Structures are given as C-alpha cells and as structure tokens.
Short mmCIF file of C-alpha atoms in Angstrom, two decimals:
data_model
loop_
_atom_site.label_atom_id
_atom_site.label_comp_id
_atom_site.label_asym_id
_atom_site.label_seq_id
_atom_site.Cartn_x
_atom_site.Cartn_y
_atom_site.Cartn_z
CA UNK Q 104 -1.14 -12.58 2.14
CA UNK Q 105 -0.89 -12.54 6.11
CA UNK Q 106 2.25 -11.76 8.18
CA UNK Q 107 3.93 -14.05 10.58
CA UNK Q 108 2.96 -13.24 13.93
CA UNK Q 109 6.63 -11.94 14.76
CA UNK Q 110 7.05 -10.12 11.54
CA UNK Q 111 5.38 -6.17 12.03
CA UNK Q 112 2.90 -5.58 9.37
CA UNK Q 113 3.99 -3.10 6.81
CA UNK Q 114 0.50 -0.84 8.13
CA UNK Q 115 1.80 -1.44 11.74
CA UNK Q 116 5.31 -0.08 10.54
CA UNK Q 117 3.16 2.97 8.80
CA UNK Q 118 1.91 3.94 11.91
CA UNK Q 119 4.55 3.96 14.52
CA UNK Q 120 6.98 5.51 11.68
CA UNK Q 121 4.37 8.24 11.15
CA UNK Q 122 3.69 8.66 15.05
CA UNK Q 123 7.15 9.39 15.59
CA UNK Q 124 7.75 11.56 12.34
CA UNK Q 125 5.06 14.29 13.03
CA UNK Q 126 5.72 14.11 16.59
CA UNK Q 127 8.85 13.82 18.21
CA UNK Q 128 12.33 13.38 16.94
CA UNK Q 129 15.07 11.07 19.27
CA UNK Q 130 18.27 12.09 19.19
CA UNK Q 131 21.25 9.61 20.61
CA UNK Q 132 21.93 9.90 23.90
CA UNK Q 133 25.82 11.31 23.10
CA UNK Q 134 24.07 14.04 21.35
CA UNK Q 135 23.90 16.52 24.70
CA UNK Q 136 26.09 16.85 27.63
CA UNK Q 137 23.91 14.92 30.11
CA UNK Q 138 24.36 11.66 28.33
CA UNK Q 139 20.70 11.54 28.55
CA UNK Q 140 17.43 10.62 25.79
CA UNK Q 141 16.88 13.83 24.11
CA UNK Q 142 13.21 14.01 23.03
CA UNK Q 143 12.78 17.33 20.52
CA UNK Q 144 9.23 18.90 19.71
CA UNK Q 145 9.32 18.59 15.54
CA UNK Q 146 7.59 21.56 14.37
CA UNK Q 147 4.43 20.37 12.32
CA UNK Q 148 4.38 21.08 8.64
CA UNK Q 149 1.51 23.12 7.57
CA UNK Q 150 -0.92 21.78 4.90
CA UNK Q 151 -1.95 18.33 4.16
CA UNK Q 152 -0.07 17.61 1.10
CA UNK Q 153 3.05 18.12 2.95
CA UNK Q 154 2.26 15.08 5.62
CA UNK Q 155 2.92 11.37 4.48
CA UNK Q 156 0.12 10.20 1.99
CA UNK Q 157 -1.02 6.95 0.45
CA UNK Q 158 -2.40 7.90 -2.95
CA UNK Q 159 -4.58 5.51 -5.08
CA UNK Q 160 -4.10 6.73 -8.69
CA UNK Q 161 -6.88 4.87 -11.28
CA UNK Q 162 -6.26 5.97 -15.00
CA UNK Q 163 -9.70 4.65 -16.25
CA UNK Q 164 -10.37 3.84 -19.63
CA UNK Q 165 -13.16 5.46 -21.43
CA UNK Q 166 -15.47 2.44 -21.36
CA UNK Q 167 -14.95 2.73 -18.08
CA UNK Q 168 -17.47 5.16 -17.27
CA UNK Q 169 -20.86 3.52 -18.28
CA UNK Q 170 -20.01 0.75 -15.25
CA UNK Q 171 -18.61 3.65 -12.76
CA UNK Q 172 -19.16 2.55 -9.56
CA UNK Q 173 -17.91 5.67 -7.13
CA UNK Q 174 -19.18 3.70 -3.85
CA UNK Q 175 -16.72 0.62 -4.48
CA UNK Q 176 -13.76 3.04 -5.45
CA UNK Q 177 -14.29 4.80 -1.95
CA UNK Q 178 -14.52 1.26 -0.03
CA UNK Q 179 -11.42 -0.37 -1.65
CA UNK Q 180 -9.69 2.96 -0.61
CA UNK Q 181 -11.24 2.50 3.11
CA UNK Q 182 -9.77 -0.73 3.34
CA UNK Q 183 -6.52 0.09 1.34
CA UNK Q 184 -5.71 2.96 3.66
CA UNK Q 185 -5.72 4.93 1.22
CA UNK Q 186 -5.98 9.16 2.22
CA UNK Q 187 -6.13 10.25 -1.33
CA UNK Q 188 -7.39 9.84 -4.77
CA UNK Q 189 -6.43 11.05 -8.03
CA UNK Q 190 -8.85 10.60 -11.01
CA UNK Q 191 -9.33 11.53 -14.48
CA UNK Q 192 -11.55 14.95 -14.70
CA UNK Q 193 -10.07 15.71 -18.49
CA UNK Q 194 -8.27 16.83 -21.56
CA UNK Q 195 -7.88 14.61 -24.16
CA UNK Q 196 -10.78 12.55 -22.62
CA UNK Q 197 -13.75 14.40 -19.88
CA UNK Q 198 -14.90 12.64 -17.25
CA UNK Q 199 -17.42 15.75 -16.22
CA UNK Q 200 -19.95 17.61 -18.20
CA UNK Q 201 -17.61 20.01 -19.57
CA UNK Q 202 -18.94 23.42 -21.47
CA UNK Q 203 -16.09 24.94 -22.20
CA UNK Q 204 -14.70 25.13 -25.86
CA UNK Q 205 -12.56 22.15 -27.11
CA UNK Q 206 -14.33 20.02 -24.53
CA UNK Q 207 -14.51 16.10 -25.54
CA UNK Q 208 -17.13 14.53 -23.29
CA UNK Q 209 -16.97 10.92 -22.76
CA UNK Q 210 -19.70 9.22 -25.16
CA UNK Q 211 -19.76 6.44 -22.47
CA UNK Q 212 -20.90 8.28 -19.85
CA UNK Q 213 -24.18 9.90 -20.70
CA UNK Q 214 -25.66 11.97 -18.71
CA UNK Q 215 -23.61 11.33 -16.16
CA UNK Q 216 -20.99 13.22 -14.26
CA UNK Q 217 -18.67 11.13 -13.16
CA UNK Q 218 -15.92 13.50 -11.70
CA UNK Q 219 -18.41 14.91 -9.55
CA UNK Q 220 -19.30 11.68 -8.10
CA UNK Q 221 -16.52 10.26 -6.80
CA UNK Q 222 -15.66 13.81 -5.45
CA UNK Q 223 -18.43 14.18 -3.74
CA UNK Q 224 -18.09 11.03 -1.82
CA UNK Q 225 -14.46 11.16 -1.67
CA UNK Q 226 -15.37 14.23 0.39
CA UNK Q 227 -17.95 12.54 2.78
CA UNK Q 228 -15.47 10.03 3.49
CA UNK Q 229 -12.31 12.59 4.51
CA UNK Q 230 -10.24 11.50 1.30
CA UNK Q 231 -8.73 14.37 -0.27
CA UNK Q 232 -9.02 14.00 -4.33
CA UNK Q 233 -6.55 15.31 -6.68
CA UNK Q 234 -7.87 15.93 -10.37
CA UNK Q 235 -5.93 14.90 -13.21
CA UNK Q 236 -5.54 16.73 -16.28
CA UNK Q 237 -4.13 16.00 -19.55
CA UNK Q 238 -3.31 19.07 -22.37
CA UNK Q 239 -0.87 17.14 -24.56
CA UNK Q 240 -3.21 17.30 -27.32
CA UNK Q 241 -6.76 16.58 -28.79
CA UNK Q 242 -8.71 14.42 -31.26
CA UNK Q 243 -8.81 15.54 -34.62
CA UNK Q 244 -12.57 16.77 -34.17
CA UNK Q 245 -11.67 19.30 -31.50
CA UNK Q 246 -8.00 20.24 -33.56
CA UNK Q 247 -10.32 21.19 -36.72
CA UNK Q 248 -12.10 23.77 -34.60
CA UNK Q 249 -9.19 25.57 -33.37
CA UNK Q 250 -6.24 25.57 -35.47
CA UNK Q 251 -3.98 28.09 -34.48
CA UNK Q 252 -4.16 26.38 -30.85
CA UNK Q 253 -1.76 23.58 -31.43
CA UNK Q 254 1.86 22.80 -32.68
CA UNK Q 255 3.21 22.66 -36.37
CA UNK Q 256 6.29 21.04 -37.91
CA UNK Q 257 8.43 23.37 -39.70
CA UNK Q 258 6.94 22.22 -43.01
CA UNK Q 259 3.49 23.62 -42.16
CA UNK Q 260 1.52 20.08 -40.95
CA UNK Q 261 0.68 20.04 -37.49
CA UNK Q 262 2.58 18.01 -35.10
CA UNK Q 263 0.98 14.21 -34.20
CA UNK Q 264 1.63 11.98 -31.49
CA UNK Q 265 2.76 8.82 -32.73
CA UNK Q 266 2.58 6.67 -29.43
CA UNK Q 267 -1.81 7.07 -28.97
CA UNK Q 268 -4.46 5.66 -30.94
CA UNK Q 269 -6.15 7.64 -31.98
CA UNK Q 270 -3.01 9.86 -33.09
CA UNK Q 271 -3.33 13.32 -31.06
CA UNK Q 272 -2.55 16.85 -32.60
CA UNK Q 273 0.12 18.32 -30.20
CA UNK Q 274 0.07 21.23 -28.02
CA UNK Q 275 2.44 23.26 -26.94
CA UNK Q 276 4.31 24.52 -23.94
CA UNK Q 277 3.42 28.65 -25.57
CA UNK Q 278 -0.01 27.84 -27.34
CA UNK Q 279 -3.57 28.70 -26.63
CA UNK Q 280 -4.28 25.36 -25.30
CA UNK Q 281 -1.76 24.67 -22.99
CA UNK Q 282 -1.85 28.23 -21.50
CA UNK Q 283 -5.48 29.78 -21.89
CA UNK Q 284 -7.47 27.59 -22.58
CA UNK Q 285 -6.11 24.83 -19.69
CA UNK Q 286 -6.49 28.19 -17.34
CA UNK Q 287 -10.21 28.44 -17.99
CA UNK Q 288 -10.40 24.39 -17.57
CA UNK Q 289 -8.30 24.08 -14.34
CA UNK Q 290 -10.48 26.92 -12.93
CA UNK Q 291 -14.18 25.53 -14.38
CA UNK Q 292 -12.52 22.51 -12.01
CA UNK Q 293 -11.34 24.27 -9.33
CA UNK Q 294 -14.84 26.15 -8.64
CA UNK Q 295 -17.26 23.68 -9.38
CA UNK Q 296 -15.63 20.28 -7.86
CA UNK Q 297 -15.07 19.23 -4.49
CA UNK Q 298 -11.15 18.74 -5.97
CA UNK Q 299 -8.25 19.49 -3.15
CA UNK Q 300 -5.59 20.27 -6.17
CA UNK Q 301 -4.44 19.63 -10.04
CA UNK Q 302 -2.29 16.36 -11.15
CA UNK Q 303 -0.74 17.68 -14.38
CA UNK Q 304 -0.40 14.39 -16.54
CA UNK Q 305 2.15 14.45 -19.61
CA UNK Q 306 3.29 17.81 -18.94
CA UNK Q 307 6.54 17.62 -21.20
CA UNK Q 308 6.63 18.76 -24.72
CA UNK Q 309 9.43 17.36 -27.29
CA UNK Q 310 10.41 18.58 -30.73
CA UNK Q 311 11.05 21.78 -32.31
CA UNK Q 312 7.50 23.77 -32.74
CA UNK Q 313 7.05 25.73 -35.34
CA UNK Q 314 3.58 27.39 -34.49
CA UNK Q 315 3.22 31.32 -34.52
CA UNK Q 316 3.96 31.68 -30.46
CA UNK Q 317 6.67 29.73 -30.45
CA UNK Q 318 8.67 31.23 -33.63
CA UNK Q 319 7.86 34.94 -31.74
CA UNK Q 320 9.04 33.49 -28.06
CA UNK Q 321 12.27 32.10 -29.46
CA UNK Q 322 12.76 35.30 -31.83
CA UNK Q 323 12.73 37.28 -28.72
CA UNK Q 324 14.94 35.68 -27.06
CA UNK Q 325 17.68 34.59 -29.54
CA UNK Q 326 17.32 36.73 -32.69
CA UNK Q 327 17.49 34.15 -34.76
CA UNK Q 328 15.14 32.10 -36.72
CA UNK Q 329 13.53 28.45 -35.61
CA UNK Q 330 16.24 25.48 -36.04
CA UNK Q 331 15.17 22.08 -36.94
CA UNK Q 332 16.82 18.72 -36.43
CA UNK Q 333 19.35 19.82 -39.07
CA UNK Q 334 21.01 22.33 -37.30
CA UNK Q 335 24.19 22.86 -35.57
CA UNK Q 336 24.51 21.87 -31.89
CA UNK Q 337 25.21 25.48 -31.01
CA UNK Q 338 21.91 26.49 -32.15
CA UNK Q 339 19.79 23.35 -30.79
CA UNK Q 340 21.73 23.77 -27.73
CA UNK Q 341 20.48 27.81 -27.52
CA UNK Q 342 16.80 26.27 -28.45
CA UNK Q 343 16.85 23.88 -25.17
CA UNK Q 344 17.80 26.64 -23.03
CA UNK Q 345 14.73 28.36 -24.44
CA UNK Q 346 12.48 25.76 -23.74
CA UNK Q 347 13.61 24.95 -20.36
CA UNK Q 348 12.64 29.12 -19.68
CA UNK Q 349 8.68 28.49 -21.59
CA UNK Q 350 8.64 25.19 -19.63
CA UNK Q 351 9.32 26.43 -16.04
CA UNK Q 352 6.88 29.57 -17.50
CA UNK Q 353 4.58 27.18 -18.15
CA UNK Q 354 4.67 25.14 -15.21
CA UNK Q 355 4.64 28.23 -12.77
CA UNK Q 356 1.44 30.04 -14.68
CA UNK Q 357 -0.21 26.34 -13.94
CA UNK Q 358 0.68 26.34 -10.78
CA UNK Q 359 -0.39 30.14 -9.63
CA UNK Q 360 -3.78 29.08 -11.23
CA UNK Q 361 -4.16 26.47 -9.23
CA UNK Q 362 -2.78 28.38 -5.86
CA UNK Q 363 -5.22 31.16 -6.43
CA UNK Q 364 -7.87 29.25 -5.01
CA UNK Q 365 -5.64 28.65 -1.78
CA UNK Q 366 -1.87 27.52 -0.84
CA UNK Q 367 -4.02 23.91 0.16
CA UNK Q 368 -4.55 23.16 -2.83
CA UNK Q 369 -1.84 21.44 -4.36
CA UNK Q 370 -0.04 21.48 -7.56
CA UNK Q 371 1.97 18.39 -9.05
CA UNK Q 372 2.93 15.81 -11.54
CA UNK Q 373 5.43 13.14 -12.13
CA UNK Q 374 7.80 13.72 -14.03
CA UNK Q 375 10.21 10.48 -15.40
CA UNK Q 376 13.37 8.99 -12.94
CA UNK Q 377 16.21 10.13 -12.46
CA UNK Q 378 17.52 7.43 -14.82
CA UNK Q 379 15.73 8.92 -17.69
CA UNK Q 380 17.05 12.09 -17.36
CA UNK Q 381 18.13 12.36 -21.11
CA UNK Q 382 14.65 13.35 -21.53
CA UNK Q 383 15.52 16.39 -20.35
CA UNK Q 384 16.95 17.41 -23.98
CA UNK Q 385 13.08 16.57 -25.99
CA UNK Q 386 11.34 18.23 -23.18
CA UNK Q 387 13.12 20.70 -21.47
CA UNK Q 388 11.94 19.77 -17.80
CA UNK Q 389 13.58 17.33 -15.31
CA UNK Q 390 13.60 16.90 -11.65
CA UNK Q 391 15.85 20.20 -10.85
CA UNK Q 392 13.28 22.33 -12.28
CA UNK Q 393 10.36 20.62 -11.91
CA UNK Q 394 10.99 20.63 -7.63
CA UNK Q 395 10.16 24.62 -7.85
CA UNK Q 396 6.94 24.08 -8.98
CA UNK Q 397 5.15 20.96 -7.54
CA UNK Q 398 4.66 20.65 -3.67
CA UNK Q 399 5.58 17.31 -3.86
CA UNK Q 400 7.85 15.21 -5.64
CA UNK Q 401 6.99 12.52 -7.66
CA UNK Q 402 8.74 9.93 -9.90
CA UNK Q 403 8.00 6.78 -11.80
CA UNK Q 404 9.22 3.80 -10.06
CA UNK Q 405 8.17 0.45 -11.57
CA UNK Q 406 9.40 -2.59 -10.85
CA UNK Q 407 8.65 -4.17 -14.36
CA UNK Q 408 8.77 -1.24 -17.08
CA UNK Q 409 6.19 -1.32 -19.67
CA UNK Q 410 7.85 -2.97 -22.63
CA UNK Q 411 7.46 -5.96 -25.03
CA UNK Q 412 10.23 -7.80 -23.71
CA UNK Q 413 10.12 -8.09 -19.97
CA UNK Q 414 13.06 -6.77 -18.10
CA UNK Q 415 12.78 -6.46 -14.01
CA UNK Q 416 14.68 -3.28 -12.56
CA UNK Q 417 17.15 -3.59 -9.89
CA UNK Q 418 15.34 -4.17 -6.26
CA UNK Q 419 17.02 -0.69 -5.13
CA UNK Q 420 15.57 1.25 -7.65
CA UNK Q 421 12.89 2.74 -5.43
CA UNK Q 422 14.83 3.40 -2.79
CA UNK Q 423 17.64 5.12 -4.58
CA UNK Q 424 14.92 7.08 -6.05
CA UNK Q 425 13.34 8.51 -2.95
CA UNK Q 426 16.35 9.04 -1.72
CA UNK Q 427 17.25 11.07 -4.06
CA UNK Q 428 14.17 13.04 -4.25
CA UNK Q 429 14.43 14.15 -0.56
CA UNK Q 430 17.95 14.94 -1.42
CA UNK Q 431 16.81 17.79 -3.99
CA UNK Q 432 14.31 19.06 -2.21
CA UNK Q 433 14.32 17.50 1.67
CA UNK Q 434 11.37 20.06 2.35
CA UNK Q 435 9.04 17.98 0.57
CA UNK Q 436 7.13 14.35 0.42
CA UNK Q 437 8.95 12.04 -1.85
CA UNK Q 438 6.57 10.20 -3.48
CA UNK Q 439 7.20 6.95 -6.09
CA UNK Q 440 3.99 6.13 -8.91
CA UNK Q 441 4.18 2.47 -9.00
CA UNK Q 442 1.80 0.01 -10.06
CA UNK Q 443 2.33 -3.85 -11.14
CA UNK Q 444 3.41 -4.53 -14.29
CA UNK Q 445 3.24 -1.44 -16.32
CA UNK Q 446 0.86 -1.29 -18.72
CA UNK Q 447 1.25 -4.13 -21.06
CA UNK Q 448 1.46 -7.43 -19.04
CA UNK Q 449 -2.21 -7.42 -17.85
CA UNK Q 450 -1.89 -11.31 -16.73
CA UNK Q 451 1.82 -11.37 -15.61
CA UNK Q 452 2.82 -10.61 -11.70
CA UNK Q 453 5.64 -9.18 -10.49
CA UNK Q 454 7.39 -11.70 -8.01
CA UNK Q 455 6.25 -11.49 -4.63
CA UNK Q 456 10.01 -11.93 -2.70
CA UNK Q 457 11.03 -9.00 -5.19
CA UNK Q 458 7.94 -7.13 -5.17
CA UNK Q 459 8.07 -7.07 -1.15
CA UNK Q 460 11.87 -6.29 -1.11
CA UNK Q 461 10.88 -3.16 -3.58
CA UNK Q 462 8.42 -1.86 -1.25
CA UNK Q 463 9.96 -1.82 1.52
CA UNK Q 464 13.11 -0.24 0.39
CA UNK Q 465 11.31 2.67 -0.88
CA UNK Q 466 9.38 2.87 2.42
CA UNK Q 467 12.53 2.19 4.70
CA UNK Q 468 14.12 5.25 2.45
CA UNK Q 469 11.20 7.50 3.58
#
C-alpha cells in the first residue's frame, strides 16, 4: 500500500518521533519566565531493551524446520525495519540440539540447528534476538521419564492440558521443571547462543496442584492442608495469595538467571490485557506483578481475537492498552503483541481502515 504524497509515512513518523524522544524534549514556551522555546537535554536510558523496538515475533510450527530458511527471515526483517527477533529455541518443542535431560528435539530438523542459525546471522546483521522458551509442560515421552517433575490433581493423576494436541502433562510454578531444570536450559542457552535475552512464553499456571512441592510450600505457609475446587472461598482465597508469592518467586529466580549473564540481557513475557485480568485468580500473575520482573511490558493486543465466531475489538483497544502500561510502570517500553487475525482465520483480513486506525492509536499512545 503507498501513502499519499501529503500524508507522512508511518516509518517517516517513526523516525522524527524517535529523533526527538532520545534526544531533546520541547517544553511550551509559557513553561519558563523568558517566554522563550525551552529545549531540555533528555538523559539517555541505558541498555537497548529500554529504547523503542520493532520486534518480529515468528512462532514456527514444527514442520517448519526442515524448509528453515534463516537468510530470508533476516531480509524480510531488513526491509520490515525490524531491530529484533524473537524465535523458538525450546520446551515443549527444541529448535537446537539440546543435551540436556527432558530435551524433545525437533524430528524435522535433523541434524540441523536451527536456533543457532538464525542467531548467528541475526548477529551479523545488528538485530538483537530474544529466545523463547516454553516450560508449561511436556509430551508424554519426556513426562514418563521424570515423574515427580510435573503437577498432579488431588486424586493422584497428573494434571493435562486440555487446549494442545497432543495433550501436555503440566508443570508447575514449585516443580523440578519449571525451576531446575528450566535453570540449566535457560543457561545451556544463554552460554552457547548468540541470544541477547529470554521470552518466557505461557508463564502462568492455573488450578490447584497437588504435587509433593506444592502441598510442602502451601503447608508452610498456611498450616493447613491443599483445598480443591470444593472448598470455601476463605480457603481458595488464602491459596491465591500463595500462588501469587511462588509466582513472583518464580518469575524473579527466572529472571536473576537470566541477569547473571549481564543487566543487557533482558528478561520478559506477555502476559494477557488488562481486560482479562480475571485471569489473575487461575494463575496468580497479572500486570501489577508481572511489571517487577520483566524490563519491558508487554500485552496482547489483537484486533480480531482468536475465536470461532469472529468478533472485532474496539479500534481503541491498543491505545488504551499502552497507555495503560506506561501508566504502571512509565520507566519502561510499552510494548503490544499483535498479529492479524489470531490464530484461526488463516484466509480472513482484518479491515484495512480499522487495521490502520488500530495502529496508529497504539503508536500515537507511545
């Protein structure tokens, strides 16, 4: 699509917004005594991930990887403007030749490693390249090794995802694999890859776990024994204040690992709008606590959710998103994760009026 020759292109706008924001701030001229243009040195923030970015996020599929073509990901990029990339490494899925225990290699890549790459030319190229990681849970294969690293239901059965295919045992925010286990991965990552930082995909955990860490955490700090959905609110009210302490444990033991190998590398993830905030009661994180341990924030803003039935969000939605992200914490990038359509309308696009009206909203909001 071109511009009209008297419209600014949005990259044009990019620029002499980003010129003046790490440069010089204007204030009115009634602002000081003189009546005159006061032009203020801004103090530069320090590390990269805390200057305006333009991330390209791809979540491949696993077939993906036989075709991987690392050369055309860093040319798109190029032309897109784009400063940094986050891509699959692992978890559920590895997209490097993992050794570690639990490790589920891609089948479809072979011999190849295809974290290492795109991360090697991401680094020939200047584009920094955030590695995303995944410890919600595992393929049954990898569970049956390691049993007493996962979740459990109060009956004894372990705890399944219901929403992937194939079904995933669950971790959990106290286990092995969410705390050990991810340490050793996110460092294997951290020293061998060319990686500038950690994207921490599906970081919430809901339900009530019943494994052996969890039953000891919560003994220790109420006394009393595990609830389940039967019990009173009292007592599943106590539980959620629980959790919200082993989730912000969680999230900060993540985040030193990842800081240990320098304050430049950064840690984050998004976590789901403000609008969804009821999902603060199944996980026990939400944008208040999740701001003290990312070093940037990031929501989900999508102009056409991923559903069966097609609904289109209100065209301020971004905005009022980023605004409210710099309102929480105004020392840090406000970023949105958007992408067309969601997930399940592969052939259906988002208007282009709309679409351009979303954009810029969420831009003009900063």
């Amino acid at each position: 699509m071109k511009h009209q020759s008297h419209s600014p292109s949005r990259r044009n706008f990019l620029q002499s917004s980003l010129t003046l924001a790490g440069g010089l701030s204007v204030l009115p001229a009634d602002a000081n005594p003189d009546h005159k243009l006061a032009i203020i040195p801004k103090i530069q923030k320090g590390h990269w991930y805390q200057k305006p970015l333009r991330i390209l996020q791809t979540v491949l599929r696993e077939s993906d990887a036989g075709k991987y073509d690392a050369r055309s990901v860093v040319n798109y990029m190029q032309k897109a403007h784009c400063n940094v990339l986050v891509v699959n490494a692992g978890g559920i899925v590895d997209f490097f030749q993992n050794p570690l225990p639990a490790s589920n290699i891609n089948p479809f890549m072979g011999s190849r490693d295809i974290l290492k790459e795109i991360t090697d030319l991401c680094k020939t190229a200047g584009i920094r390249v955030i590695a995303r990681v995944d410890f919600r849970g595992v393929e049954e294969h990898v569970y049956n090794k390691y049993l007493n690293w996962f979740s459990y239901n109060s009956d004894g059965s372990p705890m399944q995802l219901n929403y992937t295919r194939p079904k995933l045992y669950a971790s959990c925010y106290t286990g092995y694999y969410r705390n050990e286990h991810a340490i050793d991965f996110l460092k294997y990552l951290l020293t061998h890859y060319a990686i500038d930082g950690i994207w921490h995909n599906s970081i919430g955990v809901g339900g009530i776990c019943h494994c052996d860490n969890c039953k000891a955490s919560w003994h220790r700090f109420s006394g009393r024994e595990m609830p389940t959905q039967d019990s009173s609110s009292e007592l599943q009210d106590a539980y959620m204040q629980w959790k919200s302490k082993v989730a912000d444990e969680h999230m900060e033991t993540m985040k030193n690992t990842v800081k240990s190998f320098g304050d430049d590398k950064v840690y984050t993830a998004e976590i789901f709008s403000m609008f969804e905030a009821g999902q603060r009661i199944h996980s026990g994180i939400d944008l208040y606590n999740a701001r003290d341990h990312f070093d940037f924030m990031v929501s989900v803003a999508f102009l056409t959710e991923n559903s069966d039935r097609i609904h289109y969000e209100d065209l301020s939605y971004a905005g009022t998103i980023i605004r409210f992200l710099k309102s929480i914490a105004p020392q840090k990038e406000a970023i949105i994760l958007y992408g067309g359509n969601g997930t399940a309308h592969r052939y259906v696009m988002d208007p282009s009026e709309d679409l351009k009206v979303w954009l810029w909203q969420a831009l003009a909001a900063g």
